[in-house]
Amino acid sequence: MKVDERRVRSLNDRAAGGGPVVYWMSRDQRVNDNWALLYAREKAIERKVPLCVIFNLLKIEGRGNTRQYRFMFNGLKEVEKALAQLNIPFFVLYGKSEEVITTFVKTHQVGEVVVDFNPLLYARQRREATAAALPIRLTEVDAHNIIPCWHASDKEEFAAYTFRPKVHRALPEFLTAFPKLESHPYKSEFKTKPIDWDECLSKLSLEEILNTNFIAGETAAKKQLSTFISSRLDSYHETRNDPTQNGVSGLSPYLHFGQLSAQRVAYEANNAFEHNKDAREAFLEELIVRRELADNYCFYNKQYDQAAGAHAWAQKTMAEHKDDVREYLYTKEQFENAETHDDLWNAMQLQMVEEGKMHGWCRMYWAKKILEWTPDAQAAINIALYLNDKYELDGNDPNGVVGVMWSICGVHDRAWNERPIFGKIRYMNYAGAKRKFDIKAYIDRYGKKNTLFK
DNA sequence: ATCGGCTCGCGCAA
DNA sequence: TGCGCGAAGCCGAT
């Protein structure tokens, strides 16, 4: 099976040469079920040339810490081993991609570079700079979305309900099985040596954050998926919004780092006919429609993390309420240290800091309260994204951006009845949480600070 | 326990 | 041009 051309686009319109093909692995850090790697191999087979994979390391100011990089490197260790078995060399290049990849391409007379897709601006800037610097074609393959982002819709969608029919129309064509990645037949002239991952980590001089219990890598991800489907999918629609139950999939760290393919997850869940139909539909709605809507938003809205990027009605109502008196105001540090007056909010913050993952329902309450307790929406967005991207294993992802923007700025939401501070942005409160689940059990479980806080 | 109103605008039917 | 309905709610009435 060939890779669908609608998944592929050139970033610089330069010709591919006859030399080896390189897959620049970035967002999709896996060997299996990876359309970008499959496409690179397809081109290498056509031209009868070697294939290799590179990973570019670069510390981006204010992003990434030991928690996230350790998880990523543990996944990449598995990638390195699996590729070696398939006669595909793996390299880590340290520095700016437009410089180090261009040098690599010239040294090895590479014919084409293939990269995966990421709509976030800092990732797009690297791809664009590299596309401009390379003497050969830089090809982008959307290996993250089931329906390629630019194919699913050609504009920023207003809400999930405008995106959903487009997704359901295109899905039968794209929700396919994956071909198996076979060993590469053309002998490589690349000289590799085992990667010293500890050295990579120290080179980046990252902020130290406590590790989590999540085990990284493709094998762990597949195990998590099969456990979820066999034991929790059946009741997903009933338990997913209760933070005291283990009802969610727990797959988002793997999906974020691309250690697991969303298409693989959707394919397995869709075919798990032995399980409840409502549960499967609820899960697929979140996995496909809402997850891919997040990529759509970041891809088409250049102000995706700004209050100015929100709907017109939301900006109007925010402006009208900017001078409303806030009963509580906290600094970034007070939020970070879980020092608010709200024991439920503090417990959510502590769950995130300690486990690297906050429950999906809590993320909404948590972000809306930051809006309520800061001077304005932009300050709230900045604090929410700072904390999300620092502590969540699935931080620095379009899903996190949309979660925060939905909560604080009404992105993909509609207007509700007007009230102080929030204006027409949907309001959530402590009483609502109380109605929904056993908040005492939740606070008993997460509300106490452990050794992380001295 | 359940229901309607709140409030905006997209996209489709007509 | 009219109308149905939506990313997870709140509140007060019944």
Coordinates of C-alpha atoms (C1' of nucleotides) in Angstrom, one line a residue:
Chain A
M1 CA 0.0 0.0 0.0
K2 CA 1.4 3.4 -1.0
V3 CA 1.2 6.5 1.2
D4 CA -1.8 8.7 0.2
E5 CA -0.4 11.7 -1.7
R6 CA -3.0 14.0 0.1
R7 CA -0.9 13.4 3.2
V8 CA 2.2 14.8 1.6
R9 CA 3.3 18.3 0.5
S10 CA 6.6 20.0 -0.4
L11 CA 7.8 22.8 1.8
N12 CA 10.2 24.3 -0.7
D13 CA 9.3 23.1 -4.2
R14 CA 12.9 21.9 -4.9
A15 CA 13.7 18.8 -6.8
A16 CA 14.6 15.6 -5.0
G17 CA 18.0 14.2 -5.9
G18 CA 19.2 10.6 -6.5
G19 CA 21.0 10.3 -3.1
P20 CA 19.8 8.6 0.1
V21 CA 16.5 9.6 1.7
V22 CA 16.4 11.0 5.3
Y23 CA 13.5 11.0 7.6
W24 CA 13.8 13.9 10.0
M25 CA 11.8 12.4 12.9
S26 CA 10.3 15.1 15.1
R27 CA 6.7 14.9 16.3
D28 CA 6.1 11.3 15.4
Q29 CA 8.6 9.4 17.4
R30 CA 7.9 5.8 16.5
V31 CA 8.9 3.1 14.0
N32 CA 5.5 1.5 13.6
D33 CA 2.4 3.0 12.0
N34 CA 4.3 6.1 10.9
W35 CA 3.3 7.5 7.5
A36 CA 6.3 9.8 7.3
L37 CA 8.8 7.0 7.7
L38 CA 6.8 4.8 5.3
Y39 CA 6.8 7.6 2.8
A40 CA 10.6 8.1 3.2
R41 CA 11.1 4.3 2.7
E42 CA 8.9 4.3 -0.3
K43 CA 11.0 7.0 -2.0
A44 CA 14.2 5.2 -1.1
I45 CA 12.9 2.0 -2.6
E46 CA 11.9 3.7 -5.8
R47 CA 15.3 5.2 -6.2
K48 CA 17.2 2.2 -4.9
V49 CA 19.0 4.2 -2.2
P50 CA 19.8 4.0 1.5
L51 CA 17.4 5.3 4.1
C52 CA 18.2 6.9 7.5
V53 CA 16.5 8.6 10.3
I54 CA 17.7 11.7 12.1
F55 CA 16.5 13.4 15.3
N56 CA 17.4 17.0 15.8
L57 CA 18.0 18.2 19.4
L58 CA 17.7 21.9 20.2
K59 CA 16.8 23.5 23.5
I60 CA 14.0 25.9 22.9
E61 CA 14.0 28.8 25.4
G62 CA 11.4 28.2 28.1
R63 CA 10.3 24.8 26.8
G64 CA 11.1 21.3 28.0
N65 CA 12.5 19.9 31.2
T66 CA 14.0 16.7 32.5
R67 CA 10.6 15.1 33.0
Q68 CA 9.6 15.5 29.4
Y69 CA 13.0 14.9 27.9
R70 CA 13.6 11.7 29.9
F71 CA 10.3 10.4 28.7
M72 CA 11.1 11.3 25.1
F73 CA 14.6 9.9 25.2
N74 CA 13.4 6.6 26.7
G75 CA 11.1 6.4 23.7
L76 CA 13.9 7.2 21.3
K77 CA 16.1 4.5 22.8
E78 CA 13.5 2.0 21.6
V79 CA 13.3 3.7 18.2
E80 CA 17.1 3.5 17.8
K81 CA 17.1 -0.3 18.6
A82 CA 14.1 -1.1 16.3
L83 CA 15.6 0.9 13.4
A84 CA 18.9 -0.9 13.7
Q85 CA 17.1 -4.2 13.2
L86 CA 15.6 -2.8 10.0
N87 CA 18.9 -1.7 8.5
I88 CA 17.9 2.0 9.0
P89 CA 20.7 4.0 10.7
F90 CA 19.6 6.6 13.4
F91 CA 21.5 9.8 14.1
V92 CA 21.0 12.6 16.7
L93 CA 22.1 16.0 15.4
Y94 CA 22.5 18.8 18.0
G95 CA 21.9 22.4 16.9
K96 CA 19.7 24.5 14.7
S97 CA 18.0 22.2 12.1
E98 CA 18.6 24.6 9.2
E99 CA 22.3 24.4 9.9
V100 CA 22.9 20.8 11.1
I101 CA 20.5 19.1 8.7
T102 CA 21.8 21.1 5.7
T103 CA 25.4 20.1 6.7
F104 CA 24.3 16.4 7.0
V105 CA 22.6 16.6 3.6
K106 CA 25.7 18.0 1.9
T107 CA 28.1 15.6 3.6
H108 CA 26.1 12.5 2.7
Q109 CA 24.8 13.8 -0.7
V110 CA 21.2 13.2 0.5
G111 CA 18.5 13.3 -2.2
E112 CA 15.4 14.2 -0.1
V113 CA 14.5 15.0 3.5
V114 CA 11.1 14.0 4.8
V115 CA 9.7 15.5 8.0
D116 CA 6.5 14.9 9.9
F117 CA 3.9 17.6 10.5
N118 CA 3.5 19.9 13.6
P119 CA 1.2 23.0 13.5
L120 CA 2.8 24.8 16.4
L121 CA 4.7 27.9 15.5
Y122 CA 8.1 27.1 16.9
A123 CA 8.1 23.8 15.0
R124 CA 6.9 25.4 11.8
Q125 CA 9.6 28.1 12.0
R126 CA 12.3 25.3 12.1
R127 CA 10.7 23.5 9.2
E128 CA 10.4 26.7 7.1
A129 CA 14.0 27.8 7.9
T130 CA 15.3 24.3 7.0
A131 CA 13.2 24.2 3.8
A132 CA 14.8 27.5 2.7
A133 CA 18.4 26.4 3.6
L134 CA 18.3 22.9 2.0
P135 CA 19.5 22.5 -1.6
I136 CA 17.0 19.6 -2.1
R137 CA 13.3 18.9 -1.5
L138 CA 12.0 19.0 2.0
T139 CA 8.8 17.0 2.1
E140 CA 6.2 17.2 4.9
V141 CA 4.0 14.2 5.7
D142 CA 1.1 14.5 8.2
A143 CA 1.8 11.4 10.2
H144 CA 0.0 12.6 13.3
N145 CA -3.6 13.1 12.1
I146 CA -5.8 10.4 10.7
I147 CA -7.2 12.9 8.1
P148 CA -4.3 15.1 7.0
C149 CA -4.8 18.5 8.6
W150 CA -4.9 20.6 5.4
H151 CA -7.2 18.0 3.7
A152 CA -9.7 17.8 6.6
S153 CA -10.5 21.5 6.2
D154 CA -9.1 24.4 4.3
K155 CA -9.9 26.9 7.1
E156 CA -10.1 27.5 10.8
E157 CA -13.2 25.7 12.0
F158 CA -15.7 27.6 14.1
A159 CA -16.6 24.7 16.5
A160 CA -16.6 21.0 16.7
Y161 CA -20.0 20.9 15.0
T162 CA -18.7 22.5 11.8
F163 CA -15.7 20.2 11.7
R164 CA -17.4 16.9 12.6
P165 CA -19.3 16.3 9.3
K166 CA -16.1 16.9 7.4
V167 CA -14.3 14.4 9.5
H168 CA -17.0 11.7 9.2
R169 CA -17.1 12.2 5.5
A170 CA -13.4 11.7 5.0
L171 CA -12.9 9.0 7.7
P172 CA -13.7 5.9 5.7
E173 CA -11.0 6.7 3.3
F174 CA -8.3 7.4 5.8
L175 CA -9.0 5.1 8.8
T176 CA -7.1 2.2 7.2
A177 CA -4.8 -0.4 8.5
F178 CA -1.0 0.3 8.3
P179 CA 1.5 -1.6 6.1
K180 CA 4.3 -3.2 8.1
L181 CA 7.6 -1.5 7.9
E182 CA 10.0 -4.0 6.3
S183 CA 13.8 -4.1 6.6
H184 CA 15.5 -1.7 4.2
P185 CA 17.2 -3.6 1.3
Y186 CA 19.8 -1.0 0.3
K187 CA 22.9 -1.1 2.3
S188 CA 23.8 2.1 4.0
E189 CA 27.1 3.9 3.9
F190 CA 26.2 5.9 7.0
K191 CA 28.5 5.2 9.9
T192 CA 26.6 5.2 13.2
K193 CA 27.6 4.7 16.7
P194 CA 25.3 4.0 19.7
I195 CA 23.8 7.2 21.0
D196 CA 24.8 8.4 24.5
W197 CA 21.5 9.6 25.8
D198 CA 22.8 10.8 29.1
E199 CA 25.2 13.0 27.2
C200 CA 22.3 14.3 25.1
L201 CA 20.4 15.2 28.3
S202 CA 23.3 17.0 29.9
K203 CA 24.0 19.0 26.8
L204 CA 20.5 20.5 27.0
S205 CA 21.0 21.8 30.6
L206 CA 17.3 21.4 31.4
E207 CA 15.3 22.4 34.4
E208 CA 15.1 19.4 36.8
I209 CA 11.5 18.2 37.4
L210 CA 10.6 15.0 39.2
N211 CA 10.0 12.0 36.9
T212 CA 6.5 10.4 36.6
N213 CA 5.4 6.8 36.7
F214 CA 4.6 6.7 33.0
I215 CA 6.8 4.2 31.1
A216 CA 7.8 5.6 27.8
G217 CA 8.1 4.0 24.4
E218 CA 6.1 2.2 21.7
T219 CA 5.9 -1.1 23.6
A220 CA 4.5 0.6 26.7
A221 CA 2.1 2.6 24.6
K222 CA 0.7 -0.5 22.8
K223 CA 0.3 -2.2 26.2
Q224 CA -1.5 0.8 27.6
L225 CA -3.8 0.8 24.5
S226 CA -4.7 -2.9 24.8
T227 CA -5.3 -2.6 28.5
F228 CA -7.6 0.3 27.9
I229 CA -9.6 -1.4 25.2
S230 CA -10.0 -4.7 27.1
S231 CA -10.8 -3.2 30.5
R232 CA -12.0 0.4 30.3
L233 CA -13.3 1.2 26.8
D234 CA -16.6 -0.5 27.6
S235 CA -17.6 2.0 30.2
Y236 CA -15.7 5.0 28.8
H237 CA -18.9 7.1 28.1
E238 CA -20.0 6.7 31.8
T239 CA -16.7 7.1 33.7
R240 CA -14.6 9.5 31.6
N241 CA -15.7 12.7 33.3
D242 CA -15.2 11.4 36.9
P243 CA -11.7 12.3 38.1
T244 CA -12.0 9.8 41.0
Q245 CA -12.3 6.9 38.6
N246 CA -9.7 5.5 36.2
G247 CA -12.0 5.9 33.3
V248 CA -9.8 7.7 30.7
S249 CA -7.5 6.1 28.2
G250 CA -4.2 7.4 29.6
L251 CA -2.8 7.5 26.1
S252 CA -2.2 11.3 25.6
P253 CA 1.5 11.3 26.6
Y254 CA 2.1 8.6 24.0
L255 CA 0.1 10.3 21.4
H256 CA 1.8 13.7 22.1
F257 CA 5.3 12.3 21.6
G258 CA 4.1 10.2 18.7
Q259 CA 5.1 7.0 20.4
L260 CA 1.6 5.8 19.5
S261 CA -0.3 6.5 16.3
A262 CA -3.8 8.0 16.7
Q263 CA -4.8 6.1 13.6
R264 CA -3.7 2.9 15.2
V265 CA -5.8 3.7 18.3
A266 CA -8.8 4.7 16.3
Y267 CA -8.5 1.6 14.1
E268 CA -8.4 -0.8 17.1
A269 CA -11.1 1.0 19.1
N270 CA -13.4 1.2 16.0
N271 CA -13.1 -2.5 15.4
A272 CA -13.6 -3.5 19.1
F273 CA -17.2 -4.5 18.3
E274 CA -17.4 -6.6 21.4
H275 CA -17.6 -3.3 23.4
N276 CA -20.4 -0.9 24.0
K277 CA -21.3 1.2 21.0
D278 CA -21.9 4.4 22.9
A279 CA -18.6 4.0 24.6
R280 CA -16.7 3.5 21.4
E281 CA -18.5 6.5 19.8
A282 CA -17.7 8.8 22.7
F283 CA -14.1 7.7 22.7
L284 CA -13.7 8.1 18.9
E285 CA -15.3 11.6 19.1
E286 CA -12.6 12.7 21.5
L287 CA -9.8 10.9 19.8
I288 CA -10.6 12.0 16.3
V289 CA -12.9 15.0 16.1
R290 CA -11.7 17.0 19.0
R291 CA -8.0 16.0 18.8
E292 CA -7.7 16.8 15.1
L293 CA -9.8 20.0 15.6
A294 CA -6.9 21.2 17.9
D295 CA -4.4 20.8 15.0
N296 CA -6.9 22.6 12.7
Y297 CA -7.1 25.6 15.2
C298 CA -3.3 25.9 15.6
F299 CA -2.6 25.4 11.9
Y300 CA -5.0 28.1 10.7
N301 CA -5.0 30.5 13.6
K302 CA -1.6 32.3 13.9
Q303 CA -2.7 33.8 17.2
Y304 CA -3.6 30.5 18.7
D305 CA -2.3 31.3 22.2
Q306 CA -3.6 34.9 22.3
A307 CA -6.9 36.3 23.5
A308 CA -6.9 38.2 20.2
G309 CA -7.2 34.8 18.5
A310 CA -10.6 34.1 20.0
H311 CA -14.1 34.5 18.4
A312 CA -15.4 38.1 18.0
W313 CA -18.2 37.7 20.5
A314 CA -15.6 36.4 23.1
Q315 CA -13.3 39.3 22.5
K316 CA -16.2 41.8 22.9
T317 CA -17.3 40.2 26.2
M318 CA -13.8 40.0 27.5
A319 CA -13.3 43.7 26.8
E320 CA -16.5 44.6 28.6
H321 CA -15.5 42.7 31.7
K322 CA -11.8 43.6 31.9
D323 CA -12.4 46.0 34.8
D324 CA -14.6 43.8 36.8
V325 CA -13.4 43.4 40.4
R326 CA -11.6 40.1 41.1
E327 CA -12.3 38.7 44.5
Y328 CA -9.1 36.7 44.4
L329 CA -5.9 37.5 42.6
Y330 CA -2.9 35.1 42.6
T331 CA 0.5 35.3 41.1
K332 CA 2.0 32.6 38.8
E333 CA 4.0 31.4 41.8
Q334 CA 1.0 31.0 44.0
F335 CA -0.8 29.0 41.3
E336 CA 2.3 26.9 40.7
N337 CA 2.7 26.1 44.4
A338 CA -1.0 25.3 44.7
E339 CA -1.6 28.1 47.2
T340 CA -5.2 29.2 46.3
H341 CA -8.1 29.3 48.7
D342 CA -9.8 26.5 46.7
D343 CA -8.9 23.0 48.0
L344 CA -10.3 21.4 44.9
W345 CA -8.2 23.6 42.6
N346 CA -5.1 23.0 44.6
A347 CA -5.6 19.2 44.4
M348 CA -5.9 19.4 40.6
Q349 CA -2.7 21.4 40.4
L350 CA -0.9 18.9 42.7
Q351 CA -2.1 16.0 40.6
M352 CA -0.5 17.6 37.6
V353 CA 2.7 18.5 39.3
E354 CA 3.1 15.0 40.8
E355 CA 1.7 12.7 38.1
G356 CA 2.5 14.7 35.0
K357 CA -1.1 14.4 34.0
M358 CA -4.3 16.1 35.1
H359 CA -7.7 14.5 34.5
G360 CA -9.4 15.8 31.4
W361 CA -12.5 17.2 33.2
C362 CA -10.3 19.0 35.8
R363 CA -8.3 20.7 33.1
M364 CA -11.4 22.8 32.3
Y365 CA -12.3 23.8 35.8
W366 CA -8.6 24.4 36.5
A367 CA -8.2 26.8 33.6
K368 CA -11.5 28.6 34.2
K369 CA -10.5 29.4 37.8
I370 CA -7.2 30.9 36.6
L371 CA -9.3 33.2 34.4
E372 CA -11.4 34.1 37.5
W373 CA -8.3 34.8 39.7
T374 CA -6.1 36.8 37.3
P375 CA -6.3 40.4 36.1
D376 CA -7.3 39.5 32.5
A377 CA -7.7 36.7 30.0
Q378 CA -4.2 37.0 28.4
A379 CA -2.6 36.8 31.9
A380 CA -4.7 33.7 32.5
I381 CA -3.7 32.1 29.2
N382 CA 0.0 32.7 29.9
I383 CA -0.1 31.2 33.3
A384 CA -2.3 28.2 32.3
L385 CA -0.1 27.4 29.3
Y386 CA 3.1 27.9 31.3
L387 CA 2.0 25.4 33.9
N388 CA 0.4 23.0 31.4
D389 CA 3.5 23.0 29.2
K390 CA 5.9 22.6 32.2
Y391 CA 4.2 19.8 34.1
E392 CA 2.0 17.8 31.8
L393 CA 3.7 15.0 29.9
D394 CA 1.4 15.9 27.0
G395 CA 2.3 19.7 27.3
N396 CA 3.5 21.7 24.3
D397 CA 0.7 20.2 22.2
P398 CA -2.2 21.7 20.2
N399 CA -4.6 19.8 22.5
G400 CA -3.3 21.7 25.5
V401 CA -3.6 25.0 23.7
V402 CA -7.2 24.4 22.7
G403 CA -8.1 23.1 26.1
V404 CA -6.8 26.4 27.7
M405 CA -8.3 28.6 24.9
W406 CA -11.7 26.8 25.2
S407 CA -11.8 27.3 28.9
I408 CA -10.6 30.9 29.0
C409 CA -11.6 32.4 25.7
G410 CA -14.5 30.3 24.5
V411 CA -12.6 28.9 21.5
H412 CA -15.0 26.4 19.7
D413 CA -17.6 27.2 22.4
R414 CA -20.7 29.5 22.3
A415 CA -21.8 32.4 24.4
W416 CA -23.6 31.8 27.7
N417 CA -25.4 34.0 30.1
E418 CA -23.5 37.0 31.2
R419 CA -21.9 37.2 34.6
P420 CA -19.0 39.1 36.3
I421 CA -15.4 38.5 35.1
F422 CA -16.4 35.7 32.7
G423 CA -18.8 37.8 30.7
K424 CA -20.4 35.3 28.3
I425 CA -17.6 32.8 28.5
R426 CA -19.0 29.5 29.9
Y427 CA -18.8 29.5 33.7
M428 CA -17.9 26.5 35.9
N429 CA -17.8 26.4 39.7
Y430 CA -17.1 24.3 42.8
A431 CA -20.8 23.4 43.2
G432 CA -20.8 21.9 39.7
A433 CA -17.9 19.7 40.5
K434 CA -19.6 18.7 43.7
R435 CA -22.7 17.6 41.7
K436 CA -20.5 15.7 39.3
F437 CA -18.2 13.6 41.5
D438 CA -17.0 12.9 45.0
I439 CA -14.7 15.9 45.5
K440 CA -13.8 14.8 49.0
A441 CA -12.3 11.6 47.7
Y442 CA -10.4 13.5 45.0
I443 CA -9.0 16.0 47.5
D444 CA -8.1 13.3 50.0
R445 CA -6.2 11.6 47.2
Y446 CA -4.3 14.5 45.6
G447 CA -4.7 17.5 48.0
K448 CA -1.7 16.9 50.2
K449 CA 1.7 18.2 49.2
N450 CA 4.4 15.6 49.1
T451 CA 8.2 16.0 49.2
L452 CA 8.1 17.9 45.9
F453 CA 7.2 21.0 47.9
K454 CA 9.6 21.7 50.7
Chain B
dA1 C1' -34.6 14.6 39.4
dT2 C1' -35.6 17.3 35.4
dC3 C1' -36.3 21.3 32.5
dG4 C1' -36.0 25.8 30.2
dG5 C1' -33.5 29.9 29.6
dC6 C1' -29.3 32.1 28.9
dT7 C1' -26.8 33.7 24.0
dC8 C1' -24.2 33.6 19.3
dG9 C1' -23.4 32.4 14.7
dC10 C1' -22.5 28.7 11.2
dG11 C1' -24.2 26.1 7.7
dC12 C1' -27.8 24.1 5.4
dA13 C1' -32.6 23.9 3.7
dA14 C1' -35.7 26.5 1.2
Chain C
dT1 C1' -34.1 34.2 5.1
dG2 C1' -35.2 31.1 8.7
dC3 C1' -33.9 27.7 11.8
dG4 C1' -31.5 23.9 14.4
dC5 C1' -28.1 23.2 17.3
dG6 C1' -23.7 23.2 19.5
dA7 C1' -16.5 21.0 23.6
dA8 C1' -18.0 18.6 28.9
dG9 C1' -22.8 24.5 32.6
dC10 C1' -25.3 27.2 35.9
dC11 C1' -29.4 28.5 38.2
dG12 C1' -33.9 28.7 39.6
dA13 C1' -38.5 26.8 39.0
dT14 C1' -41.2 22.8 39.3

